[in-house]
């Protein structure tokens, strides 16, 4: 089927979602677009989508293997993967191990400073409001998620963090921080919270263990150059190229 004939459900900054071939499935198409600072900065990085599709498919599968449910079904081709349709919870979950980005400004921390323990933060997904930091109270009071769902999200996020720290440490990479999204999925009439979206260097901060070289979207945010090469290095070290 050509791209144009399919029903487009949604186009985001880095991905396009099409209606999938079976009921309640979606095709995620990974674009080469790179955006930062709420769309203020934009570039096309040739081949980024292919790398992110590979990296994300690989990590989602690994996470599924440790018993955490994800929306991932299978990689279809260079740029596309088949996933379960979910109702996205409008929260960006950020897990931090080492200070970088917005937490440095907020608490006057030095980039690269180890945090006392992994910290889980929630941001409300809203471009209009610039994704504000929110607390459990806001999430449950405004009914973006209930307290059971939030507990699942918190526990899964820490397990994913522990697991990914291990995966990346074995290839000489430090997981500084990353963003997750979760969705509601109906399975045999039961409602389940599952991991959704993607796991790629667009949503992670990854530094080389020895040199602290940035292997993630900060290369674009901070104009460091060689963004594609950095993503490629992550993919190569993970053994997915
Ligand atoms: N992040 C993301 N999408 C966002 C905001 C953040 O994927 O809309 C990721 C980002 O790549 C980083 C982590 O979440 O790995 C923490 O980001 P931070 O809050 O420091 O914000 P930033 O400095 O990226 O604006």
CSV table of C-alpha atoms and ligand atoms in Angstrom, one decimal:
chain,number,residue,atom,x,y,z
A,1,UNK,CA,0.0,0.0,0.0
A,2,UNK,CA,1.4,3.4,-0.8
A,3,UNK,CA,1.7,6.0,1.9
A,4,UNK,CA,-0.8,8.3,0.3
A,5,UNK,CA,-3.6,5.8,0.2
A,6,UNK,CA,-3.5,5.0,3.8
A,7,UNK,CA,-5.6,6.8,6.4
A,8,UNK,CA,-3.4,9.2,8.3
A,9,UNK,CA,-4.6,9.4,11.9
A,10,UNK,CA,-2.1,11.9,13.2
A,11,UNK,CA,1.1,13.7,12.3
A,12,UNK,CA,3.4,14.6,15.1
A,13,UNK,CA,6.9,16.2,15.2
A,14,UNK,CA,8.9,13.0,14.5
A,15,UNK,CA,6.3,10.4,13.5
A,16,UNK,CA,3.2,9.9,11.4
A,17,UNK,CA,0.5,7.5,12.5
A,18,UNK,CA,-1.6,5.6,9.9
A,19,UNK,CA,-4.5,3.2,10.4
A,20,UNK,CA,-3.1,-0.3,10.7
A,21,UNK,CA,-4.2,-3.4,8.7
A,22,UNK,CA,-6.0,-5.1,11.6
A,23,UNK,CA,-8.5,-3.5,14.0
A,24,UNK,CA,-6.9,-1.5,16.8
A,25,UNK,CA,-3.5,-1.5,15.2
A,26,UNK,CA,-1.5,1.5,14.0
A,27,UNK,CA,1.5,2.0,11.8
A,28,UNK,CA,4.1,4.3,13.2
A,29,UNK,CA,6.1,6.0,10.4
A,30,UNK,CA,9.4,7.6,11.6
A,31,UNK,CA,10.2,10.9,9.9
A,32,UNK,CA,13.6,12.5,9.4
A,33,UNK,CA,12.4,15.7,11.0
A,34,UNK,CA,14.2,17.0,14.0
A,35,UNK,CA,12.6,19.6,16.2
A,36,UNK,CA,13.5,21.2,19.5
A,37,UNK,CA,12.3,23.9,21.8
A,38,UNK,CA,8.7,23.3,21.0
A,39,UNK,CA,9.2,23.5,17.3
A,40,UNK,CA,11.2,26.7,17.3
A,41,UNK,CA,14.2,24.8,15.9
A,42,UNK,CA,13.7,22.5,12.9
A,43,UNK,CA,15.9,20.5,10.6
A,44,UNK,CA,15.7,17.4,8.4
A,45,UNK,CA,18.3,14.8,9.3
A,46,UNK,CA,18.5,12.3,6.4
A,47,UNK,CA,18.2,8.8,7.8
A,48,UNK,CA,17.3,9.7,11.4
A,49,UNK,CA,13.9,8.0,11.0
A,50,UNK,CA,15.4,4.8,9.9
A,51,UNK,CA,17.8,4.7,12.8
A,52,UNK,CA,15.1,5.6,15.4
A,53,UNK,CA,12.8,2.9,14.0
A,54,UNK,CA,15.6,0.3,14.4
A,55,UNK,CA,16.7,1.4,17.9
A,56,UNK,CA,13.1,1.8,19.2
A,57,UNK,CA,12.0,-1.6,17.8
A,58,UNK,CA,15.0,-3.3,19.4
A,59,UNK,CA,14.5,-1.6,22.9
A,60,UNK,CA,10.7,-2.2,22.9
A,61,UNK,CA,11.2,-5.9,22.2
A,62,UNK,CA,13.8,-6.1,25.0
A,63,UNK,CA,11.5,-4.4,27.4
A,64,UNK,CA,8.6,-6.7,26.4
A,65,UNK,CA,11.0,-9.7,27.2
A,66,UNK,CA,11.4,-8.6,30.8
A,67,UNK,CA,7.6,-8.6,31.2
A,68,UNK,CA,6.7,-5.0,30.7
A,69,UNK,CA,3.8,-4.7,28.3
A,70,UNK,CA,4.4,-2.4,25.3
A,71,UNK,CA,2.4,-1.3,22.3
A,72,UNK,CA,5.1,-2.7,19.9
A,73,UNK,CA,4.0,-5.6,17.7
A,74,UNK,CA,6.7,-5.7,15.0
A,75,UNK,CA,8.9,-3.7,12.7
A,76,UNK,CA,7.5,-3.6,9.2
A,77,UNK,CA,10.2,-2.0,7.1
A,78,UNK,CA,12.9,0.6,7.2
A,79,UNK,CA,10.7,3.4,8.6
A,80,UNK,CA,7.6,1.7,9.9
A,81,UNK,CA,6.5,-0.4,12.8
A,82,UNK,CA,3.1,-2.0,13.7
A,83,UNK,CA,1.8,-1.1,17.1
A,84,UNK,CA,-1.3,-1.6,19.2
A,85,UNK,CA,-3.6,1.4,19.2
A,86,UNK,CA,-3.8,2.8,22.7
A,87,UNK,CA,-5.5,5.8,24.4
A,88,UNK,CA,-2.4,7.9,25.2
A,89,UNK,CA,-2.2,9.2,28.7
A,90,UNK,CA,-1.4,12.9,28.3
A,91,UNK,CA,1.7,12.8,30.5
A,92,UNK,CA,5.4,12.8,29.6
A,93,UNK,CA,7.2,10.7,32.1
A,94,UNK,CA,10.8,11.8,32.5
A,95,UNK,CA,13.3,9.6,34.4
A,96,UNK,CA,16.6,11.2,35.4
A,97,UNK,CA,19.8,9.6,36.7
A,98,UNK,CA,22.2,12.5,36.1
A,99,UNK,CA,21.5,16.2,36.0
A,100,UNK,CA,21.1,17.7,32.5
A,101,UNK,CA,18.6,19.9,30.6
A,102,UNK,CA,15.7,21.6,32.4
A,103,UNK,CA,16.5,20.2,35.9
A,104,UNK,CA,19.8,22.0,35.9
A,105,UNK,CA,18.1,25.3,35.4
A,106,UNK,CA,15.3,24.5,37.8
A,107,UNK,CA,17.6,23.6,40.8
A,108,UNK,CA,20.8,25.2,39.7
A,109,UNK,CA,22.6,21.9,39.2
A,110,UNK,CA,25.7,21.3,37.2
A,111,UNK,CA,25.3,19.3,34.0
A,112,UNK,CA,26.7,15.8,34.6
A,113,UNK,CA,26.1,15.9,38.4
A,114,UNK,CA,24.8,12.5,39.6
A,115,UNK,CA,21.4,12.7,41.2
A,116,UNK,CA,21.0,11.2,44.7
A,117,UNK,CA,18.7,8.5,43.1
A,118,UNK,CA,16.6,8.1,40.0
A,119,UNK,CA,14.0,10.9,39.9
A,120,UNK,CA,10.7,10.4,38.1
A,121,UNK,CA,8.9,13.6,36.9
A,122,UNK,CA,5.7,14.2,35.1
A,123,UNK,CA,4.9,16.9,32.5
A,124,UNK,CA,1.5,17.6,31.1
A,125,UNK,CA,1.5,17.1,27.3
A,126,UNK,CA,0.5,20.5,25.8
A,127,UNK,CA,2.5,22.4,23.2
A,128,UNK,CA,0.3,25.4,24.0
A,129,UNK,CA,1.4,25.4,27.6
A,130,UNK,CA,4.9,24.3,26.8
A,131,UNK,CA,4.5,20.9,28.6
A,132,UNK,CA,4.4,22.2,32.3
A,133,UNK,CA,5.8,20.1,35.1
A,134,UNK,CA,3.0,18.7,37.1
A,135,UNK,CA,2.6,16.6,40.4
A,136,UNK,CA,0.6,13.5,41.1
A,137,UNK,CA,-2.1,15.7,42.5
A,138,UNK,CA,-2.7,17.5,39.2
A,139,UNK,CA,-2.7,14.2,37.3
A,140,UNK,CA,-5.3,12.6,39.5
A,141,UNK,CA,-7.4,15.7,40.2
A,142,UNK,CA,-7.7,16.6,36.5
A,143,UNK,CA,-8.3,12.9,35.8
A,144,UNK,CA,-5.4,12.5,33.3
A,145,UNK,CA,-4.8,9.2,35.1
A,146,UNK,CA,-6.1,7.6,38.3
A,147,UNK,CA,-3.9,6.7,41.2
A,148,UNK,CA,-3.7,3.0,40.3
A,149,UNK,CA,-2.6,3.9,36.8
A,150,UNK,CA,-0.1,6.4,38.1
A,151,UNK,CA,1.3,3.8,40.4
A,152,UNK,CA,1.7,1.4,37.5
A,153,UNK,CA,3.4,4.1,35.4
A,154,UNK,CA,5.8,5.0,38.2
A,155,UNK,CA,6.8,1.4,38.9
A,156,UNK,CA,7.2,0.5,35.2
A,157,UNK,CA,9.3,3.6,34.6
A,158,UNK,CA,11.8,2.7,37.4
A,159,UNK,CA,12.0,-0.9,36.1
A,160,UNK,CA,12.6,0.3,32.5
A,161,UNK,CA,15.2,2.7,33.8
A,162,UNK,CA,17.1,-0.1,35.7
A,163,UNK,CA,16.9,-2.3,32.7
A,164,UNK,CA,18.1,0.3,30.2
A,165,UNK,CA,20.9,1.4,32.4
A,166,UNK,CA,22.1,-2.2,32.2
A,167,UNK,CA,21.6,-2.5,28.4
A,168,UNK,CA,23.5,0.8,27.7
A,169,UNK,CA,26.2,0.3,30.3
A,170,UNK,CA,27.2,-3.0,28.5
A,171,UNK,CA,27.9,-0.9,25.4
A,172,UNK,CA,29.8,1.9,27.2
A,173,UNK,CA,26.9,4.4,27.3
A,174,UNK,CA,25.5,6.3,30.3
A,175,UNK,CA,21.7,6.8,30.5
A,176,UNK,CA,21.4,10.4,31.7
A,177,UNK,CA,17.7,10.8,31.3
A,178,UNK,CA,14.8,9.9,29.0
A,179,UNK,CA,11.1,10.4,28.4
A,180,UNK,CA,8.4,7.8,28.3
A,181,UNK,CA,4.7,7.8,27.3
A,182,UNK,CA,2.1,5.3,28.3
A,183,UNK,CA,-1.3,4.3,27.0
A,184,UNK,CA,-4.5,2.5,28.0
A,185,UNK,CA,-5.0,-0.8,26.2
A,186,UNK,CA,-8.0,-3.1,26.4
A,187,UNK,CA,-6.8,-6.7,26.6
A,188,UNK,CA,-9.5,-9.4,27.0
A,189,UNK,CA,-11.8,-6.8,28.4
A,190,UNK,CA,-9.2,-5.7,31.0
A,191,UNK,CA,-7.7,-2.3,30.9
A,192,UNK,CA,-4.0,-2.3,31.0
A,193,UNK,CA,-1.3,0.4,31.1
A,194,UNK,CA,1.3,-0.3,28.5
A,195,UNK,CA,4.4,1.5,27.3
A,196,UNK,CA,3.8,3.4,24.0
A,197,UNK,CA,5.5,6.0,21.7
A,198,UNK,CA,9.2,5.3,21.0
A,199,UNK,CA,12.5,4.7,22.7
A,200,UNK,CA,15.2,6.5,20.6
A,201,UNK,CA,18.0,9.1,21.0
A,202,UNK,CA,15.3,11.7,20.2
A,203,UNK,CA,13.9,11.1,23.7
A,204,UNK,CA,17.0,10.1,25.6
A,205,UNK,CA,20.2,11.7,26.8
A,206,UNK,CA,23.0,9.2,26.2
A,207,UNK,CA,26.7,9.9,26.9
A,208,UNK,CA,29.7,7.9,26.1
A,209,UNK,CA,31.0,6.4,29.4
A,210,UNK,CA,34.6,7.5,29.0
A,211,UNK,CA,34.5,10.7,27.0
A,212,UNK,CA,31.0,12.0,27.9
A,213,UNK,CA,30.4,12.6,24.2
A,214,UNK,CA,26.7,13.3,23.7
A,215,UNK,CA,25.0,10.6,21.5
A,216,UNK,CA,21.5,12.1,21.4
A,217,UNK,CA,19.3,15.0,20.4
A,218,UNK,CA,21.4,17.5,22.4
A,219,UNK,CA,23.7,17.4,19.4
A,220,UNK,CA,20.9,19.2,17.5
A,221,UNK,CA,19.6,21.3,20.5
A,222,UNK,CA,23.2,22.6,21.2
A,223,UNK,CA,24.4,22.7,17.5
A,224,UNK,CA,27.1,20.2,18.2
A,225,UNK,CA,26.7,18.7,14.7
A,226,UNK,CA,27.1,15.0,13.6
A,227,UNK,CA,23.7,14.1,14.9
A,228,UNK,CA,23.1,11.3,12.5
A,229,UNK,CA,26.5,9.9,13.1
A,230,UNK,CA,25.8,9.9,16.9
A,231,UNK,CA,22.5,8.0,16.4
A,232,UNK,CA,24.3,5.6,14.1
A,233,UNK,CA,26.9,5.0,16.7
A,234,UNK,CA,24.2,4.1,19.3
A,235,UNK,CA,22.5,1.8,16.7
A,236,UNK,CA,25.9,0.1,15.9
A,237,UNK,CA,26.8,-0.4,19.5
A,238,UNK,CA,23.4,-1.9,20.2
A,239,UNK,CA,24.1,-4.2,17.2
A,240,UNK,CA,21.0,-3.3,15.3
A,241,UNK,CA,22.6,-2.0,12.1
B,1,LIG,N1,12.2,14.9,26.4
B,1,LIG,C1,11.5,14.5,25.3
B,1,LIG,N2,10.4,15.3,24.9
B,1,LIG,C2,10.1,16.5,25.5
B,1,LIG,C3,10.8,16.9,26.6
B,1,LIG,C4,11.9,16.1,27.0
B,1,LIG,O1,11.7,13.5,24.8
B,1,LIG,O2,9.1,17.1,25.0
B,1,LIG,C5,13.3,14.1,26.9
B,1,LIG,C6,14.7,14.8,26.6
B,1,LIG,O3,15.2,14.3,25.4
B,1,LIG,C7,15.5,14.4,27.8
B,1,LIG,C8,14.5,14.2,28.9
B,1,LIG,O4,13.2,14.1,28.3
B,1,LIG,O5,16.1,13.1,27.5
B,1,LIG,C9,14.5,15.3,29.9
B,1,LIG,O6,14.3,16.6,29.2
B,1,LIG,P1,14.3,18.0,29.9
B,1,LIG,O7,13.2,18.1,30.9
B,1,LIG,O8,15.7,18.2,30.5
B,1,LIG,O9,14.0,19.0,28.8
B,1,LIG,P2,14.9,19.6,27.7
B,1,LIG,O10,16.1,20.1,28.3
B,1,LIG,O11,15.1,18.5,26.8
B,1,LIG,O12,14.0,20.7,27.1
